[in-house]
Amino acid sequence: MATLTARPANQVPFEDLQTVLGTSQAGRCQCQRQVLGDGEWWDMPVEERRLRLAEQTCADDPTSPVTSGVVLYDGDEPVGWVAVGPRPTYRRYHGRSPVAWRGRHEDRDDDGVWLAACFVVRAGYRGQGLMYELARCAVDFARERGARVLEGYPIVAADGGEVIWDETSVGVPQIFSAAGLEEVAAPTPRRRVLRLEL
């Protein structure tokens, strides 16, 4: 593996992000399910989702002061993506979601709390620990952009089962723990809340 570098998504070609997402579930989702919520996302064509992601990343605009995540490179090859931004950005978690709010009483509109919402490692590069690197990138990115707190809502295996690849898009607890986040809640049998004060 060459040198790993992380770049804000607006500072890289949008096609590099599309290369990471590929044509499987991540490519169909375009990191929009967490942003839009299930209702609006479900019937939206993939091309519209792609356009939304381009807008959110401020694609191909290196001077933009905002973007919605980080692309990880192995040398010149784009190999990973983490969507990270203010927690209110992610409508799927903003409303009645037990994942974010069961047993917690916070200001849901507090944009100083950021969320590492979605992870993708490019096919052919999985199994090399890149999700750990992406979680560290999310912490650095949130801190650099002025967040007070970073949260993650990872998934755990069901009793006696395994976490399948597509489920890990929200992360698993160990990648967040390795990046310094600590568990603060277990709102459902399969989801956890991890948090880091920045």
XYZ file of N, CA and C in Angstrom:
594
model
N 0.853 -1.188 0.000
C 0.000 0.000 0.000
C 0.893 1.243 0.000
N 0.585 2.186 -0.868
C 1.337 3.443 -0.937
C 0.921 4.348 0.224
N 1.338 5.583 0.173
C 0.998 6.535 1.222
C -0.481 6.889 1.161
N -1.164 6.807 2.317
C -2.574 7.171 2.389
C -2.692 8.669 2.637
N -3.558 9.308 1.873
C -3.832 10.730 2.069
C -5.333 10.944 2.013
N -5.797 11.909 2.788
C -7.224 12.242 2.822
C -7.417 13.629 2.243
N -8.440 13.790 1.410
C -8.703 15.079 0.789
C -10.190 15.394 0.895
N -10.532 16.643 1.233
C -11.941 17.035 1.231
C -12.541 16.791 -0.154
N -13.780 16.354 -0.181
C -14.395 15.911 -1.433
C -14.488 17.006 -2.490
N -14.568 18.257 -2.074
C -14.634 19.326 -3.076
C -13.297 19.551 -3.772
N -12.236 19.002 -3.212
C -10.898 19.231 -3.757
C -10.410 18.087 -4.639
N -11.298 17.165 -4.964
C -10.931 16.034 -5.824
C -11.958 15.932 -6.954
N -11.598 15.280 -8.050
C -12.587 15.082 -9.115
C -13.780 14.268 -8.602
N -14.970 14.699 -8.947
C -16.168 13.977 -8.509
C -16.130 12.533 -8.994
N -15.512 12.306 -10.143
C -15.421 10.942 -10.662
C -14.598 10.038 -9.747
N -13.667 10.616 -8.983
C -12.919 9.788 -8.035
C -13.840 9.258 -6.943
N -14.743 10.101 -6.481
C -15.724 9.643 -5.485
C -16.629 8.583 -6.093
N -17.037 8.772 -7.339
C -17.875 7.778 -8.001
C -17.133 6.456 -8.168
N -15.832 6.515 -8.386
C -15.019 5.297 -8.479
C -15.070 4.533 -7.165
N -14.983 5.258 -6.045
C -15.066 4.606 -4.736
C -16.446 3.979 -4.537
N -17.490 4.719 -4.856
C -18.845 4.217 -4.621
C -19.171 3.025 -5.513
N -18.660 3.021 -6.747
C -18.870 1.889 -7.642
C -20.311 1.764 -8.093
N -20.700 0.568 -8.458
C -22.035 0.340 -9.015
C -22.895 -0.549 -8.121
N -22.392 -0.918 -6.956
C -23.174 -1.763 -6.052
C -24.104 -0.877 -5.217
N -24.434 -1.320 -4.022
C -25.389 -0.577 -3.195
C -24.936 0.852 -2.918
N -23.651 1.047 -2.637
C -23.160 2.403 -2.358
C -23.350 3.309 -3.568
N -23.109 2.785 -4.759
C -23.299 3.566 -5.972
C -24.755 3.888 -6.237
N -25.631 2.998 -5.831
C -27.063 3.280 -5.994
C -27.550 4.279 -4.949
N -26.996 4.198 -3.747
C -27.432 5.089 -2.666
C -26.906 6.506 -2.834
N -25.639 6.629 -3.278
C -25.000 7.934 -3.425
C -25.008 8.728 -2.112
N -24.928 8.009 -1.013
C -24.882 8.634 0.318
C -26.051 9.586 0.555
N -27.215 9.207 0.071
C -28.383 10.071 0.220
C -29.408 9.550 1.211
N -29.376 8.282 1.544
C -30.405 7.746 2.444
C -30.357 8.419 3.807
N -29.142 8.632 4.337
C -29.035 9.280 5.642
C -29.410 10.755 5.562
N -29.114 11.385 4.429
C -29.402 12.813 4.254
C -30.899 13.054 4.064
N -31.540 12.246 3.229
C -32.927 12.481 2.841
C -33.936 11.801 3.752
N -33.552 10.703 4.359
C -34.525 9.871 5.059
C -35.135 8.885 4.082
N -35.715 7.816 4.604
C -36.205 6.730 3.757
C -37.285 7.159 2.773
N -38.237 7.987 3.231
C -39.375 8.330 2.382
C -38.974 8.963 1.070
N -38.211 10.039 1.117
C -37.814 10.740 -0.102
C -36.789 9.936 -0.893
N -35.898 9.248 -0.190
C -34.823 8.509 -0.848
C -35.354 7.344 -1.673
N -36.341 6.649 -1.144
C -36.737 5.359 -1.710
C -37.076 5.434 -3.193
N -37.854 6.415 -3.611
C -38.309 6.487 -5.003
C -37.464 7.409 -5.874
N -36.414 7.977 -5.326
C -35.591 8.913 -6.088
C -34.659 8.154 -7.044
N -34.639 8.531 -8.323
C -33.730 7.870 -9.268
C -32.271 8.070 -8.869
N -31.439 7.105 -9.217
C -30.025 7.156 -8.867
C -29.375 8.419 -9.423
N -29.722 8.814 -10.629
C -29.106 10.005 -11.218
C -29.400 11.248 -10.381
N -30.615 11.337 -9.851
C -30.938 12.480 -8.981
C -30.134 12.413 -7.686
N -29.981 11.224 -7.149
C -29.158 11.074 -5.946
C -27.723 11.515 -6.225
N -27.216 11.143 -7.398
C -25.852 11.519 -7.766
C -25.721 13.037 -7.866
N -26.718 13.686 -8.448
C -26.705 15.152 -8.546
C -26.737 15.788 -7.164
N -27.515 15.217 -6.271
C -27.571 15.737 -4.895
C -26.210 15.621 -4.218
N -25.553 14.467 -4.402
C -24.242 14.284 -3.797
C -23.236 15.280 -4.367
N -23.310 15.518 -5.664
C -22.413 16.498 -6.285
C -22.613 17.883 -5.665
N -23.860 18.245 -5.426
C -24.149 19.537 -4.794
C -23.620 19.571 -3.361
N -23.839 18.499 -2.616
C -23.429 18.466 -1.207
C -21.915 18.494 -1.051
N -21.214 17.860 -1.972
C -19.753 17.854 -1.884
C -19.140 19.129 -2.458
N -19.969 19.946 -3.148
C -19.431 21.091 -3.911
C -18.368 20.563 -4.868
N -18.777 19.555 -5.623
C -17.872 18.811 -6.491
C -17.083 19.725 -7.412
N -15.802 19.420 -7.521
C -14.897 20.106 -8.447
C -14.786 21.599 -8.170
N -15.034 22.011 -6.925
C -14.890 23.424 -6.544
C -13.920 23.519 -5.367
N -12.622 23.500 -5.649
C -11.639 23.465 -4.558
C -11.652 24.698 -3.668
N -12.295 25.774 -4.087
C -12.352 26.974 -3.249
C -13.541 26.989 -2.303
N -14.438 26.006 -2.419
C -15.620 25.993 -1.560
C -15.231 25.826 -0.097
N -15.839 26.623 0.797
C -15.536 26.471 2.227
C -16.256 25.288 2.871
N -17.174 24.657 2.139
C -17.922 23.525 2.698
C -17.856 22.335 1.745
N -18.008 21.173 2.317
C -18.158 19.931 1.565
C -18.728 18.906 2.529
N -19.065 17.723 2.024
C -19.797 16.770 2.874
C -19.007 15.520 3.223
N -17.696 15.549 3.043
C -16.938 14.374 3.427
C -15.529 14.377 2.888
N -14.890 13.224 3.039
C -13.475 13.070 2.735
C -13.283 11.844 1.853
N -12.428 11.997 0.837
C -12.034 10.877 -0.012
C -10.620 10.464 0.393
N -10.417 9.175 0.583
C -9.124 8.624 0.966
C -8.437 8.054 -0.270
N -7.147 8.370 -0.402
C -6.353 7.895 -1.535
C -5.230 7.001 -1.055
N -4.958 5.976 -1.843
C -3.769 5.144 -1.699
C -2.876 5.517 -2.880
N -1.910 6.387 -2.628
C -1.171 6.966 -3.751
C -2.113 7.836 -4.558
N -2.264 7.508 -5.839
C -3.175 8.267 -6.711
C -4.540 7.612 -6.847
N -4.727 6.479 -6.200
C -5.986 5.738 -6.348
C -6.986 6.115 -5.262
N -8.200 6.540 -5.638
C -9.233 6.783 -4.630
C -9.739 5.447 -4.095
N -9.687 5.286 -2.758
C -10.007 3.972 -2.186
C -11.086 4.012 -1.108
N -11.440 5.193 -0.606
C -12.430 5.236 0.468
C -13.128 6.567 0.548
N -14.249 6.562 1.251
C -15.082 7.759 1.417
C -15.729 7.701 2.781
N -15.775 8.830 3.458
C -16.574 8.954 4.668
C -17.377 10.247 4.560
N -18.684 10.114 4.723
C -19.577 11.273 4.764
C -19.609 11.773 6.194
N -19.275 13.029 6.386
C -19.237 13.587 7.742
C -19.643 15.044 7.673
N -20.548 15.423 8.575
C -21.030 16.799 8.600
C -21.899 17.033 9.816
N -22.446 18.238 9.928
C -23.318 18.546 11.068
C -24.464 17.543 11.188
N -24.710 17.082 12.394
C -25.727 16.058 12.617
C -27.092 16.428 12.043
N -27.553 17.698 12.118
C -28.867 18.017 11.548
C -28.958 17.815 10.037
N -27.814 17.687 9.366
C -27.791 17.434 7.921
C -28.458 16.108 7.585
N -28.413 15.169 8.508
C -28.843 13.802 8.233
C -30.266 13.594 8.736
N -31.217 13.833 7.849
C -32.639 13.793 8.225
C -33.088 12.432 8.732
N -32.442 11.386 8.278
C -32.846 10.044 8.726
C -32.704 9.915 10.238
N -31.776 10.667 10.813
C -31.554 10.618 12.259
C -32.177 11.800 12.994
N -32.668 12.773 12.278
C -33.110 14.008 12.929
C -34.457 13.862 13.626
N -35.338 13.102 13.041
C -36.704 13.017 13.565
C -36.842 12.074 14.741
N -37.647 11.048 14.559
C -37.985 10.150 15.665
C -37.037 8.961 15.797
N -35.931 8.980 15.093
C -35.026 7.835 15.082
C -34.610 7.422 16.496
N -34.886 6.171 16.881
C -34.415 5.716 18.184
C -32.887 5.598 18.212
N -32.275 5.433 17.042
C -30.823 5.264 16.995
C -30.120 6.470 17.597
N -30.545 7.655 17.198
C -29.864 8.862 17.671
C -30.375 9.365 19.014
N -31.645 9.064 19.355
C -32.250 9.825 20.445
C -32.773 9.025 21.619
N -32.952 7.715 21.505
C -33.521 6.965 22.637
C -32.644 7.141 23.880
N -33.254 7.651 24.937
C -32.549 7.844 26.193
C -31.629 9.051 26.229
N -31.677 9.885 25.206
C -30.806 11.063 25.141
C -31.671 12.307 24.975
N -31.242 13.381 25.579
C -32.022 14.618 25.530
C -31.086 15.759 25.148
N -30.915 15.932 23.842
C -30.035 16.969 23.313
C -30.814 17.819 22.328
N -30.220 18.937 21.973
C -30.785 19.805 20.947
C -30.543 19.154 19.586
N -31.613 18.712 18.952
C -31.480 18.024 17.670
C -30.964 18.940 16.572
N -31.086 20.238 16.749
C -30.656 21.194 15.735
C -29.267 21.764 16.005
N -28.551 21.212 16.960
C -27.221 21.701 17.308
C -26.239 21.316 16.207
N -25.831 22.292 15.383
C -24.937 21.969 14.270
C -23.471 21.952 14.674
N -23.201 22.096 15.974
C -21.849 21.896 16.473
C -21.537 20.434 16.730
N -22.592 19.598 16.719
C -22.422 18.144 16.838
C -22.429 17.579 15.427
N -21.339 16.925 15.067
C -21.209 16.344 13.736
C -21.349 14.835 13.814
N -21.620 14.243 12.648
C -21.851 12.806 12.549
C -21.023 12.233 11.411
N -20.290 11.168 11.690
C -19.673 10.361 10.632
C -20.732 9.347 10.229
N -21.427 9.639 9.126
C -22.666 8.940 8.821
C -22.509 7.726 7.920
N -21.516 7.750 7.045
C -21.468 6.697 6.034
C -20.023 6.446 5.610
N -19.658 5.176 5.527
C -18.313 4.757 5.126
C -18.409 3.858 3.900
N -17.493 4.063 2.968
C -17.396 3.170 1.814
C -15.917 2.914 1.538
N -15.562 1.641 1.414
C -14.236 1.264 0.936
C -14.426 0.626 -0.433
N -13.645 1.096 -1.369
C -13.759 0.649 -2.760
C -13.512 -0.851 -2.876
N -14.299 -1.509 -3.733
C -14.089 -2.926 -4.011
C -12.647 -3.141 -4.471
N -12.032 -4.189 -3.953
C -10.648 -4.477 -4.263
C -9.680 -3.957 -3.205
N -10.179 -3.109 -2.298
C -9.335 -2.547 -1.240
C -9.866 -2.882 0.155
N -10.888 -3.700 0.217
C -11.492 -4.041 1.505
C -10.631 -5.049 2.251
N -10.834 -5.111 3.566
C -10.087 -6.048 4.384
C -8.675 -5.587 4.701
N -8.378 -4.313 4.465
C -7.036 -3.785 4.718
C -7.017 -2.734 5.832
N -8.120 -2.633 6.561
C -8.167 -1.695 7.683
C -8.441 -0.258 7.298
N -8.926 -0.032 6.092
C -9.119 1.346 5.642
C -10.271 2.049 6.356
N -11.218 1.285 6.894
C -12.292 1.944 7.649
C -11.748 2.602 8.910
N -10.719 2.027 9.504
C -10.079 2.661 10.667
C -9.483 4.005 10.256
N -8.838 4.026 9.114
C -8.249 5.272 8.621
C -9.342 6.293 8.314
N -10.443 5.843 7.732
C -11.548 6.760 7.427
C -12.145 7.356 8.704
N -12.252 6.561 9.764
C -12.775 7.092 11.034
C -11.840 8.161 11.587
N -10.528 7.934 11.498
C -9.570 8.965 11.931
C -9.701 10.223 11.065
N -9.898 10.022 9.774
C -10.098 11.160 8.867
C -11.338 11.960 9.255
N -12.394 11.263 9.650
C -13.630 11.945 10.052
C -13.382 12.816 11.276
N -12.627 12.301 12.246
C -12.305 13.082 13.440
C -11.517 14.326 13.054
N -10.490 14.159 12.248
C -9.657 15.296 11.848
C -10.456 16.323 11.074
N -11.278 15.844 10.152
C -12.075 16.733 9.311
C -13.060 17.538 10.158
N -13.768 16.862 11.064
C -14.738 17.559 11.917
C -14.039 18.595 12.792
N -12.909 18.219 13.364
C -12.159 19.154 14.220
C -11.701 20.374 13.413
N -11.140 20.144 12.234
C -10.647 21.243 11.388
C -11.764 22.177 10.959
N -12.989 21.637 10.820
C -14.119 22.436 10.347
C -14.907 23.076 11.484
N -14.428 22.938 12.715
C -15.026 23.652 13.830
C -16.086 22.920 14.614
N -16.237 21.612 14.394
C -17.209 20.847 15.182
C -16.773 20.789 16.646
N -17.731 20.762 17.562
C -17.451 20.596 18.987
C -17.420 19.135 19.379
N -18.209 18.335 18.651
C -18.413 16.925 18.995
C -18.512 16.140 17.694
N -17.996 14.919 17.694
C -18.241 13.993 16.589
C -18.906 12.749 17.156
N -19.957 12.311 16.486
C -20.638 11.076 16.868
C -20.606 10.080 15.726
N -20.783 8.805 16.084
C -20.985 7.729 15.130
C -22.076 6.820 15.658
N -22.842 6.216 14.750
C -23.942 5.321 15.135
C -23.724 3.939 14.513
N -22.688 3.236 14.945
C -22.322 1.971 14.304
C -23.298 0.839 14.615
N -23.131 -0.213 13.830
C -23.966 -1.406 13.959
C -23.145 -2.543 14.571
N -23.825 -3.405 15.316
C -23.184 -4.599 15.885
C -23.932 -5.827 15.375
N -23.293 -6.969 15.485
C -23.903 -8.210 15.020
C -25.086 -8.599 15.894
N -26.067 -9.217 15.270
C -27.158 -9.819 16.031
C -26.604 -11.015 16.792
N -27.305 -11.450 17.833
C -26.844 -12.589 18.622
C -26.504 -13.766 17.723
N -25.252 -14.195 17.801
C -24.827 -15.355 17.030
C -24.633 -15.096 15.555
N -24.796 -13.869 15.117
C -24.690 -13.577 13.692
C -23.450 -12.775 13.351
N -23.447 -12.262 12.147
C -22.349 -11.443 11.674
C -22.914 -10.159 11.081
N -22.083 -9.152 11.017
C -22.450 -7.924 10.318
C -22.060 -8.117 8.862
N -23.027 -7.993 7.953
C -22.714 -8.158 6.536
C -22.146 -6.852 5.976
N -21.486 -6.953 4.821
C -20.744 -5.813 4.290
C -21.619 -4.569 4.135
N -22.786 -4.685 3.514
C -23.608 -3.496 3.268
C -24.042 -2.820 4.565
N -24.178 -3.582 5.651
C -24.566 -2.989 6.931
C -23.460 -2.112 7.511
N -22.219 -2.391 7.156
C -21.105 -1.674 7.770
C -20.943 -0.262 7.218
N -21.826 0.158 6.329
C -21.731 1.534 5.823
C -21.857 2.553 6.955
N -22.506 2.193 8.049
C -22.613 3.105 9.195
C -21.457 2.934 10.172
N -20.557 2.015 9.863
C -19.409 1.761 10.727
C -19.704 0.668 11.744
N -18.643 0.220 12.379
C -18.732 -0.745 13.475
C -18.035 -0.116 14.679
N -18.398 -0.500 15.901
C -17.867 0.207 17.080
C -16.349 0.296 17.146
N -15.653 -0.766 16.756
C -14.205 -0.758 16.943
C -13.492 0.306 16.112
N -14.031 0.666 14.944
C -13.333 1.704 14.160
C -13.477 3.065 14.836
N -14.640 3.310 15.425
C -14.835 4.572 16.141
C -14.004 4.600 17.423
N -13.974 3.483 18.140
C -13.182 3.423 19.377
C -11.710 3.680 19.093
N -11.201 3.116 18.008
C -9.796 3.304 17.657
C -9.488 4.757 17.320
N -10.511 5.503 16.892
C -10.335 6.917 16.560
C -10.593 7.823 17.764
N -10.868 7.222 18.934
C -11.006 8.000 20.158
C -12.421 8.237 20.635
N -13.433 7.740 19.921
C -14.815 7.912 20.365
C -15.136 6.882 21.445
N -16.053 7.237 22.334
C -16.454 6.342 23.410
C -17.956 6.103 23.368
N -18.353 4.893 23.709
C -19.778 4.559 23.690
C -20.516 5.324 24.780
N -21.631 5.958 24.390
C -22.448 6.700 25.349
C -23.880 6.173 25.413
N -24.269 5.330 24.466
C -25.634 4.798 24.484
C -25.712 3.546 23.629
N -26.677 2.682 23.987
C -26.992 1.496 23.198
C -28.498 1.539 22.945
N -28.933 2.367 21.981
C -30.353 2.672 21.834
C -31.205 1.542 21.281
N -30.605 0.618 20.533
C -31.338 -0.524 19.991
C -30.428 -1.747 20.128
N -30.973 -2.943 19.957
C -30.129 -4.132 20.117
C -28.917 -4.156 19.189
N -29.014 -3.502 18.024
C -27.913 -3.600 17.064
C -27.205 -2.285 16.775
N -27.571 -1.204 17.438
C -26.912 0.069 17.174
C -26.339 0.662 18.456
N -25.246 1.391 18.312
C -24.585 2.061 19.420
C -24.374 3.523 19.063
N -24.198 4.351 20.073
C -23.818 5.751 19.889
C -22.451 5.922 20.490
N -21.497 6.348 19.668
C -20.156 6.670 20.163
C -19.907 8.147 19.940
N -19.114 8.755 20.830
C -19.024 10.215 20.844
C -17.624 10.657 21.278
N -17.171 11.749 20.687
C -15.905 12.346 21.047
C -16.075 13.848 21.139
N -15.723 14.405 22.297
C -15.702 15.869 22.449
C -14.407 16.372 21.805
N -14.556 17.268 20.858
C -13.393 17.763 20.130
C -12.822 19.028 20.741
